[in-house]
XYZ file of C-alpha atoms in Angstrom:
658
model
C 121.712 215.951 104.936
C 125.086 215.591 106.603
C 125.862 213.241 109.437
C 127.121 214.086 112.885
C 130.054 212.395 114.527
C 128.212 211.049 117.544
C 128.402 207.319 117.935
C 125.108 205.483 118.047
C 124.241 203.599 121.218
C 124.226 199.849 120.722
C 122.001 199.394 123.746
C 119.012 200.968 122.060
C 116.010 198.665 122.056
C 113.004 199.410 119.885
C 109.577 198.512 121.163
C 106.996 197.066 118.820
C 103.277 197.246 119.441
C 102.794 196.563 123.098
C 105.727 194.167 123.208
C 109.082 195.249 124.601
C 111.927 193.719 122.646
C 114.383 192.136 125.044
C 117.438 190.002 124.781
C 116.784 186.305 124.920
C 117.669 184.947 128.321
C 116.620 181.336 128.033
C 118.823 178.735 129.669
C 120.412 176.852 126.815
C 120.997 173.142 126.675
C 123.531 171.406 124.424
C 124.850 172.130 121.885
C 126.628 174.699 124.024
C 129.269 175.956 121.612
C 129.144 179.258 119.774
C 126.036 180.266 117.880
C 125.575 180.305 114.129
C 128.946 180.975 112.499
C 127.303 183.064 109.775
C 126.201 186.012 111.928
C 126.917 189.501 110.574
C 129.534 191.780 112.072
C 127.741 194.450 114.157
C 129.564 197.424 112.572
C 128.258 199.514 115.476
C 127.300 203.093 114.668
C 128.693 202.941 111.135
C 127.589 202.499 107.550
C 129.903 201.306 104.782
C 131.290 203.538 102.057
C 129.481 203.931 98.720
C 132.742 203.504 96.777
C 133.871 199.897 96.347
C 137.515 198.882 96.511
C 139.294 198.034 93.292
C 140.855 194.699 94.252
C 137.899 192.274 94.171
C 137.953 189.632 91.443
C 135.533 189.517 88.531
C 133.076 186.734 87.783
C 132.947 186.770 84.008
C 129.682 184.935 83.387
C 126.615 183.584 85.169
C 125.634 184.799 88.624
C 126.686 184.763 92.276
C 124.174 183.132 94.634
C 126.125 182.698 97.872
C 129.093 184.181 99.715
C 130.728 183.591 103.070
C 133.961 184.422 104.862
C 136.268 181.777 106.370
C 139.401 183.219 107.917
C 141.011 185.497 105.353
C 139.168 183.860 102.468
C 135.839 184.710 100.867
C 134.078 181.739 99.313
C 131.746 182.450 96.373
C 129.151 180.096 94.918
C 126.645 180.300 92.088
C 126.482 179.513 88.381
C 129.616 180.544 86.483
C 132.609 179.089 84.641
C 135.249 181.852 84.571
C 136.727 184.400 86.975
C 139.539 186.948 86.776
C 141.767 188.720 89.230
C 141.343 192.488 89.316
C 143.396 194.333 86.662
C 143.927 191.110 84.742
C 142.706 189.984 81.320
C 143.350 186.316 81.999
C 140.384 184.057 82.615
C 140.707 181.493 85.420
C 138.454 178.430 85.044
C 136.231 178.089 88.095
C 132.944 176.237 87.874
C 130.198 177.358 90.291
C 132.590 177.852 93.224
C 135.819 179.725 93.980
C 137.640 181.533 96.779
C 139.618 184.762 97.023
C 141.591 186.591 99.678
C 139.395 189.088 101.536
C 142.218 191.647 101.760
C 143.981 191.326 98.413
C 141.263 189.946 96.171
C 143.564 187.312 94.686
C 141.782 184.169 93.530
C 142.913 181.023 95.331
C 144.945 178.703 93.146
C 144.249 175.669 95.358
C 140.509 175.936 96.066
C 139.113 174.403 92.864
C 136.149 172.135 93.743
C 134.197 172.775 90.502
C 130.844 171.254 91.582
C 128.814 170.164 88.575
C 125.726 172.297 89.288
C 124.556 175.421 91.071
C 125.769 176.337 94.556
C 122.938 177.932 96.535
C 124.393 178.285 99.999
C 127.640 178.353 101.982
C 128.222 178.202 105.720
C 131.543 178.462 107.576
C 132.335 175.543 109.828
C 133.159 176.062 113.493
C 136.797 175.030 112.954
C 137.502 178.250 111.039
C 139.224 176.378 108.191
C 136.436 174.646 106.299
C 133.114 175.420 104.662
C 129.800 173.626 104.134
C 128.575 173.789 100.544
C 124.965 173.210 99.532
C 123.141 173.326 96.222
C 121.928 171.270 93.270
C 125.205 169.481 92.418
C 125.976 165.762 92.548
C 129.755 165.762 92.169
C 132.805 167.931 92.910
C 136.567 167.756 92.464
C 138.695 166.720 95.424
C 142.423 165.984 95.200
C 142.200 166.222 91.421
C 139.497 163.550 91.227
C 135.741 163.841 90.767
C 133.862 162.539 93.791
C 130.142 161.978 94.302
C 128.538 164.500 96.658
C 124.775 164.603 96.938
C 123.961 168.338 97.116
C 125.869 168.851 100.361
C 129.468 168.421 101.437
C 132.263 170.006 103.449
C 135.535 171.278 101.975
C 138.855 172.472 103.300
C 139.270 176.126 102.316
C 143.045 175.911 101.878
C 143.075 172.896 99.560
C 139.541 172.716 98.212
C 139.441 169.024 99.060
C 136.357 167.330 100.412
C 136.572 166.522 104.115
C 135.817 162.825 104.048
C 134.942 162.643 107.753
C 131.741 164.545 106.981
C 129.392 162.071 105.289
C 125.892 163.556 104.935
C 124.687 160.745 102.706
C 122.026 161.245 100.082
C 119.627 164.157 99.763
C 116.947 163.804 97.116
C 116.581 167.517 96.408
C 118.322 170.874 96.454
C 119.917 172.355 99.564
C 118.940 176.030 99.782
C 120.281 177.124 103.167
C 122.507 176.013 106.032
C 123.060 177.094 109.617
C 125.665 175.872 112.082
C 124.986 175.767 115.821
C 127.760 174.113 117.772
C 128.073 170.596 116.390
C 124.656 170.667 114.757
C 124.108 171.540 111.115
C 120.637 172.665 110.082
C 119.860 171.885 106.449
C 116.981 173.491 104.523
C 115.807 173.080 100.960
C 113.718 171.257 98.392
C 114.127 167.676 99.573
C 111.816 165.124 101.104
C 114.385 162.747 102.654
C 117.705 162.949 104.464
C 119.794 159.793 104.305
C 116.768 157.869 103.082
C 114.517 158.932 105.964
C 111.554 161.330 105.689
C 112.540 164.890 106.564
C 110.704 167.246 104.259
C 112.408 170.590 103.652
C 114.368 170.755 106.923
C 116.587 168.545 109.019
C 119.612 168.346 111.300
C 122.934 166.580 110.883
C 125.973 166.094 113.049
C 128.271 168.897 111.919
C 131.395 166.732 112.247
C 130.315 163.362 110.908
C 127.294 164.236 108.791
C 125.244 161.560 110.533
C 121.564 162.221 110.966
C 120.885 164.204 114.145
C 117.532 163.275 115.702
C 117.085 166.734 117.279
C 114.800 168.025 114.544
C 111.448 166.257 114.819
C 109.179 168.676 112.979
C 106.837 167.884 110.116
C 106.526 170.602 107.487
C 103.682 170.218 105.011
C 101.554 171.979 102.418
C 102.387 174.663 99.888
C 101.611 178.309 99.239
C 101.066 178.152 95.496
C 101.787 174.723 94.059
C 105.246 173.295 93.659
C 106.781 171.189 96.386
C 107.013 171.825 100.089
C 110.302 173.560 100.765
C 112.221 175.870 103.052
C 114.094 178.591 101.199
C 115.918 180.313 104.048
C 116.614 179.817 107.741
C 118.171 182.019 110.425
C 119.249 181.207 113.955
C 119.699 183.798 116.676
C 123.079 184.250 118.405
C 121.703 182.880 121.676
C 120.825 179.545 120.038
C 117.232 180.000 121.152
C 115.225 180.510 117.969
C 115.281 179.376 114.370
C 113.131 181.200 111.811
C 112.241 179.467 108.547
C 110.564 180.832 105.437
C 109.482 179.088 102.261
C 106.778 177.173 100.445
C 104.807 175.488 103.228
C 101.521 175.821 105.069
C 101.831 173.919 108.345
C 104.443 172.859 110.875
C 103.523 169.982 113.163
C 99.932 170.384 112.030
C 99.666 174.053 113.074
C 99.110 176.747 110.479
C 102.409 178.414 109.691
C 101.946 179.804 106.200
C 105.344 180.458 104.589
C 106.754 181.514 107.964
C 107.507 179.705 111.234
C 109.645 180.041 114.336
C 111.113 177.057 116.176
C 112.200 177.074 119.796
C 115.614 175.401 119.790
C 116.742 176.480 123.255
C 116.023 173.184 124.993
C 116.925 169.530 124.790
C 113.944 169.016 122.472
C 112.865 171.191 119.568
C 109.411 172.802 119.774
C 107.205 174.952 117.591
C 107.316 178.430 119.106
C 104.222 180.425 119.990
C 105.118 182.917 117.296
C 103.271 183.526 114.044
C 102.327 186.371 111.744
C 99.543 186.476 109.169
C 101.581 188.941 107.109
C 102.542 186.230 104.615
C 99.073 184.881 103.977
C 98.766 187.500 101.215
C 98.233 185.880 97.829
C 100.742 188.035 95.897
C 101.560 187.039 92.339
C 100.565 183.568 91.157
C 103.951 183.378 89.415
C 105.697 182.385 92.639
C 105.304 179.110 94.507
C 106.576 181.114 97.484
C 107.447 184.777 97.648
C 109.706 184.487 100.699
C 113.317 185.360 99.858
C 115.388 185.834 103.025
C 115.444 186.038 106.811
C 118.283 187.353 108.985
C 118.738 188.010 112.718
C 120.294 191.155 114.099
C 123.758 190.706 115.654
C 122.303 190.935 119.185
C 119.379 188.629 118.381
C 116.732 191.108 119.535
C 114.992 191.163 116.161
C 115.004 189.588 112.722
C 114.230 190.827 109.226
C 112.248 189.081 106.474
C 112.326 190.008 102.768
C 109.992 189.036 99.939
C 109.201 189.209 96.257
C 105.636 188.829 94.960
C 104.466 192.007 93.115
C 102.693 195.123 94.351
C 99.994 194.438 96.941
C 97.690 197.392 96.264
C 95.588 198.664 99.162
C 97.088 196.043 101.493
C 100.521 197.527 100.830
C 99.253 201.005 101.617
C 97.813 199.615 104.860
C 101.048 197.761 105.650
C 99.364 194.348 105.801
C 100.690 192.942 102.529
C 103.592 190.523 102.631
C 104.495 191.189 98.996
C 107.667 192.964 97.841
C 108.738 194.292 101.191
C 111.216 194.049 104.026
C 109.842 193.722 107.560
C 111.288 193.772 111.069
C 110.008 191.448 113.831
C 110.897 191.476 117.514
C 112.342 188.228 118.842
C 110.620 188.583 122.209
C 107.110 188.823 120.731
C 104.609 185.975 121.114
C 101.191 185.067 119.784
C 99.428 183.995 116.625
C 99.267 187.403 114.952
C 102.558 189.135 115.651
C 102.755 192.380 113.742
C 105.979 193.700 112.235
C 107.603 196.741 113.796
C 107.806 198.220 110.319
C 107.486 197.176 106.691
C 109.539 198.868 103.984
C 107.919 198.565 100.547
C 109.631 198.980 97.184
C 106.565 199.512 94.993
C 106.470 196.086 93.391
C 110.161 195.160 93.090
C 111.969 192.212 94.639
C 114.380 192.259 97.553
C 116.312 188.991 97.365
C 118.710 189.405 100.251
C 119.190 191.290 103.500
C 122.218 191.690 105.744
C 121.563 193.071 109.212
C 124.117 194.950 111.292
C 123.553 196.747 114.594
C 122.177 199.862 112.909
C 121.656 199.053 109.227
C 119.552 196.646 107.213
C 121.324 196.342 103.864
C 118.851 195.296 101.163
C 119.684 193.933 97.727
C 117.586 192.857 94.782
C 116.320 194.502 91.625
C 114.275 197.174 93.356
C 114.244 200.718 92.050
C 112.869 202.577 95.059
C 112.451 202.540 98.823
C 109.691 204.147 100.955
C 107.263 203.456 98.092
C 104.050 201.820 99.361
C 101.463 203.692 97.273
C 102.404 202.798 93.674
C 103.199 199.619 91.796
C 106.000 199.696 89.217
C 106.218 203.467 89.506
C 107.490 205.990 92.002
C 104.741 207.137 94.345
C 104.628 209.715 97.106
C 107.683 209.499 99.338
C 109.635 207.224 96.992
C 113.400 207.642 96.913
C 115.643 206.141 94.261
C 117.775 203.232 95.468
C 118.596 201.136 92.357
C 119.432 197.545 93.189
C 120.770 198.085 96.683
C 119.981 200.230 99.696
C 120.418 200.660 103.426
C 117.556 200.980 105.897
C 117.560 202.208 109.481
C 116.884 199.258 111.796
C 114.634 201.482 113.923
C 112.092 202.508 111.335
C 112.827 200.947 107.928
C 113.569 204.362 106.437
C 116.327 204.578 103.821
C 119.611 206.167 104.725
C 121.210 208.476 102.156
C 123.605 205.630 101.215
C 122.996 205.050 97.518
C 125.857 203.536 95.502
C 123.434 202.203 92.826
C 124.045 199.156 90.676
C 122.837 197.649 87.410
C 119.674 195.800 88.361
C 119.644 192.428 86.567
C 117.866 189.728 88.552
C 119.526 191.256 91.554
C 121.754 190.871 94.582
C 121.492 187.339 95.925
C 123.878 187.492 98.876
C 125.742 189.982 101.067
C 128.227 189.417 103.874
C 128.934 192.042 106.549
C 132.408 191.658 108.042
C 134.340 193.859 110.493
C 136.005 195.422 107.454
C 132.942 196.112 105.301
C 130.280 194.576 103.069
C 130.724 191.999 100.298
C 127.981 192.017 97.658
C 127.288 189.228 95.156
C 124.926 189.550 92.180
C 124.447 188.821 88.485
C 125.481 192.199 87.060
C 128.712 194.058 86.378
C 128.289 197.709 87.396
C 128.348 198.882 91.016
C 128.626 202.591 91.912
C 129.143 203.345 88.197
C 132.278 201.200 88.158
C 132.946 197.768 86.701
C 132.790 195.136 89.424
C 131.598 191.962 87.756
C 129.246 190.084 90.086
C 131.364 190.831 93.215
C 131.953 194.121 95.031
C 133.300 195.110 98.420
C 132.527 198.415 100.124
C 134.777 199.185 103.112
C 133.651 200.276 106.557
C 136.696 202.325 107.548
C 135.961 205.054 105.001
C 132.195 204.915 105.536
C 130.140 207.344 107.601
C 129.393 207.569 111.292
C 125.642 207.441 111.774
C 123.755 210.005 113.857
C 123.430 209.171 117.537
C 120.129 207.633 118.529
C 119.334 209.393 121.804
C 116.294 209.575 124.027
C 114.990 212.733 125.654
C 115.875 213.258 129.305
C 114.900 215.630 132.093
C 115.789 218.046 133.582
C 116.037 220.113 130.418
C 115.314 223.506 128.993
C 111.882 223.259 127.418
C 110.830 225.699 124.721
C 107.255 226.582 123.911
C 105.204 228.985 121.816
C 101.741 229.707 123.132
C 98.804 228.589 120.991
C 98.059 231.562 118.754
C 101.264 233.282 119.875
C 104.510 234.150 118.137
C 107.107 234.423 120.923
C 109.398 231.508 121.793
C 109.876 231.183 125.553
C 111.983 228.816 127.624
C 111.517 227.227 131.029
C 113.700 224.938 133.078
C 111.732 221.759 133.707
C 112.631 218.758 135.878
C 109.475 216.743 135.332
C 107.619 218.230 138.268
C 108.212 221.972 138.402
C 109.122 224.635 135.885
C 110.962 227.904 136.238
C 109.351 231.181 135.210
C 109.089 231.592 131.422
C 111.792 233.676 129.753
C 111.646 235.047 126.232
C 114.050 233.200 123.963
C 115.558 234.419 120.670
C 112.875 234.254 118.017
C 115.103 233.807 114.999
C 112.956 234.167 111.890
C 109.751 234.062 113.910
C 107.356 231.454 115.315
C 104.000 232.941 114.364
C 103.166 230.363 111.674
C 104.664 227.262 113.254
C 102.490 224.242 113.963
C 105.092 222.117 115.747
C 108.786 221.619 116.421
C 111.280 219.129 117.857
C 115.034 218.827 118.321
C 117.383 215.951 117.463
C 121.134 216.111 118.119
C 121.381 219.884 118.007
C 119.127 220.294 114.988
C 115.788 222.085 115.272
C 112.997 220.809 113.050
C 110.120 223.238 112.596
C 106.799 222.578 110.833
C 104.806 225.450 109.378
C 101.172 226.000 108.478
C 102.084 226.100 104.777
C 103.044 222.391 104.946
C 106.825 222.688 105.036
C 109.293 221.179 107.494
C 112.667 222.861 107.935
C 115.903 221.926 109.692
C 118.498 224.265 111.203
C 121.033 224.174 113.986
C 120.035 225.786 117.278
C 122.181 226.160 120.399
C 119.584 227.939 122.519
C 120.692 231.344 121.325
C 121.738 231.231 117.683
C 119.894 229.742 114.731
C 121.685 228.273 111.737
C 120.527 228.721 108.165
C 117.308 226.791 107.456
C 117.059 223.996 104.925
C 113.854 222.383 103.720
C 113.359 218.725 104.612
C 112.273 217.389 101.227
C 114.283 214.247 100.454
C 111.045 212.279 100.004
C 109.701 214.887 97.539
C 112.417 214.603 94.906
C 110.577 212.086 92.696
C 106.938 212.704 93.637
C 105.730 215.450 95.943
C 104.690 213.916 99.276
C 101.323 215.666 99.425
C 99.805 213.330 102.030
C 102.377 214.672 104.486
C 102.753 218.278 103.362
C 99.087 218.947 102.604
C 97.201 216.303 104.563
C 99.138 216.320 107.843
C 101.364 219.321 108.468
C 98.828 222.181 108.160
C 96.512 220.380 110.621
C 99.085 219.655 113.326
C 98.111 220.368 116.923
C 101.226 218.708 118.368
C 104.444 217.285 116.958
C 107.259 215.342 118.611
C 110.017 212.839 117.820
C 111.109 209.619 119.488
C 113.779 207.195 118.244
C 113.183 207.204 114.530
C 109.546 208.291 114.437
C 107.642 211.566 114.171
C 104.433 211.555 116.228
C 101.656 214.086 115.828
C 98.025 214.930 116.498
C 95.755 216.714 114.061
C 92.795 219.057 114.317
C 89.487 217.228 114.154
C 90.977 213.821 115.024
C 91.035 211.823 118.256
C 93.979 209.686 117.093
C 97.734 209.820 117.464
C 99.641 209.450 114.192
C 103.213 208.566 113.361
C 105.493 208.411 110.354
C 109.037 207.108 110.137
C 111.623 209.856 109.939
C 115.266 209.360 109.066
C 117.310 212.253 110.442
C 120.401 211.137 108.496
C 118.737 211.341 105.066
C 115.761 213.612 105.728
C 113.287 211.021 104.424
C 109.772 211.206 105.879
C 107.971 207.870 105.857
C 105.060 207.540 103.455
C 103.285 204.937 105.574
C 100.972 206.549 108.111
C 100.235 204.707 111.359
C 97.419 205.713 113.712
C 96.548 204.856 117.311
C 93.320 205.619 119.208
C 92.965 207.724 122.334
C 93.251 205.788 125.597
C 91.821 206.239 129.066
C 93.216 209.470 130.514
C 94.791 210.653 127.269
C 92.548 212.199 124.627
C 94.590 213.089 121.573
C 91.976 215.524 120.241
C 92.745 217.920 123.107
C 96.534 217.732 122.867
C 98.327 221.026 122.260
C 102.008 220.270 122.349
C 103.879 217.163 123.536
C 107.307 215.584 123.929
C 108.851 212.325 125.156
C 111.488 212.273 127.902
C 112.639 209.630 130.391
C 110.287 207.105 128.794
C 107.232 209.265 129.535
C 104.907 211.338 127.383
C 104.439 214.928 128.559
C 101.530 216.707 126.890
C 99.674 219.982 127.172
C 95.916 220.379 126.968
C 93.840 223.116 125.393
C 93.248 224.496 128.911
C 96.973 225.063 129.480
C 97.466 222.055 131.745
C 100.419 219.648 131.590
C 100.038 215.889 132.047
C 102.441 212.959 132.129
C 101.697 209.397 130.968
C 103.653 206.212 130.454
C 104.784 205.849 126.857
C 105.154 203.142 124.218
C 105.817 203.556 120.486
C 102.109 203.034 119.880
C 101.047 205.811 122.210
C 100.327 206.564 125.838
C 99.525 203.739 128.224
C 95.891 203.763 129.338
C 95.252 204.693 132.950
C 98.685 206.193 133.617
C 97.880 209.890 133.116
C 99.217 212.014 135.998
C 98.511 215.772 136.272
C 101.670 217.876 136.497
C 100.393 221.440 136.093
C 96.740 222.543 136.393
C 94.489 224.337 133.946
C 95.662 227.874 133.220
C 99.368 227.095 133.653
C 100.206 228.253 130.148
C 101.478 224.990 128.683
C 99.169 224.915 125.619
C 101.582 225.389 122.744
C 101.820 225.547 118.993
C 105.374 224.229 119.476
C 106.663 222.428 122.586
C 110.099 220.799 122.692
C 113.009 220.116 125.071
C 116.468 221.254 124.028
C 118.733 218.466 122.785
C 122.278 219.397 121.948
C 124.614 217.740 119.449
């Protein structure tokens, strides 16, 4: 499906469960400088191009594990020995670390640290001219001389020399991730001591001197599946209020926090946050000591995204409760000991190693073959769409956009960096978008697409309806309280077999008793040519939706990334993700029970406007109730029109123009 040129609102806030996601407003104590320097560029309302530029350098062997941007330079770390400039046949010796210009692609001739082992992580320093480097190495080159560096050091990007003022001392294990907040450097990895003092898997250092910072006082212990206690990834929100950690552990400060924990870092003293999910207590494959692979905050800090490996989770994946091989969104403002994800996007048993979150897109990279694939392991199931090695998900619902450059799978993408200009991608393979881009690719934003506007329904509006059992479309003006007299509207190709309809950005979506869903333009008078919405049927026919849901619909409506519906013979409200940009219908089916004042079994037409649910009953009445993404709010039902008012409809929808 094509996109429309309406810019997406950056103020949109998705609600999860019964929790409203809000911006963090905690009063912050020192450090008071800017938040984590590694935050993604928002790229508001846009998605990057599928065609990479031709100027990025090639990494001729090994793999890329980490990337970051410092000024005009991109720093790349991993396991390799040779690189080349684009359009060159000359190898340039670079061991495990190099830098290139973000705008020309030319490899730096002065940044040559050559650490003697793998680089796992990179973080830009607050000064804008230097970079923190973490990994498994014990030495690096500085000023032409090998110097001892114990798995962590700081280098000047222009010269490649170690910054001697930063002295982090000895770490007795690998550094896997770093995060800078003001003058505090958070260090995560597979170590037990920092500077000779116990600090298993996580700790804080002074970002200028490298001296031990006493701020972190936590005790991380236990394992998921053998191995040693470790933290694989950390993420800090832009407000400096929360730090999320994932890895191979079982408790934090004695409280159960299996593979996942959230720290409150907003105050003068660190605390374990009242925030936990049981999602990652799934066993998954015994091959992994931990199946956690990444965590990233959104640019506004209102949510974060967690990715995993771990193999197909079977019935738990179908139910959405498995933590294995998926990508999940969590709201920052949630609390409690069993926080549920807003959505989980499953690959069908393939790994997502890395995520990069912009205002509207969750870029996912790994060696996955599909998205929207919860019902099959190592095969395409109902709803699956092909997204080899890299994909882009809607932040609202986890549904895949049509963006699909493809890449050779390999082990997979290990790091991505979203900048104001586009997206850098680092991996272990050489083909991206059917072109040779060895281990590094860059897809620009300027030539990418504008995403569809994410709008909410509002009143007053023209509301269209087709009487239950009828075939004539009629329209009424409706302000939320009163309606004008019904007027026959153009019928187009007819409404006699419809079972529901809704409008999004000038497009009319119509469901029919034969199980199909169509899309066409509609301006209130003229209908465009219909097209079948079948993007999720291209690999395997989505029979659960077409045969199990659509023919039984008694109401159908849309709200901010989700299709909601009721079905004959059921007292529940159902929803599936729906991506208007790609036409993908979510395979995961969510259900919510009737609540006091709102019985879903008697619903005959509904829509959402002004944050309220308006629904018709079998008796022709119209009722309003408060609305959340998990259904109507109990006890808020308010009669609008009495029995016999003619509101019972086989299709009920407000007009929404482009």
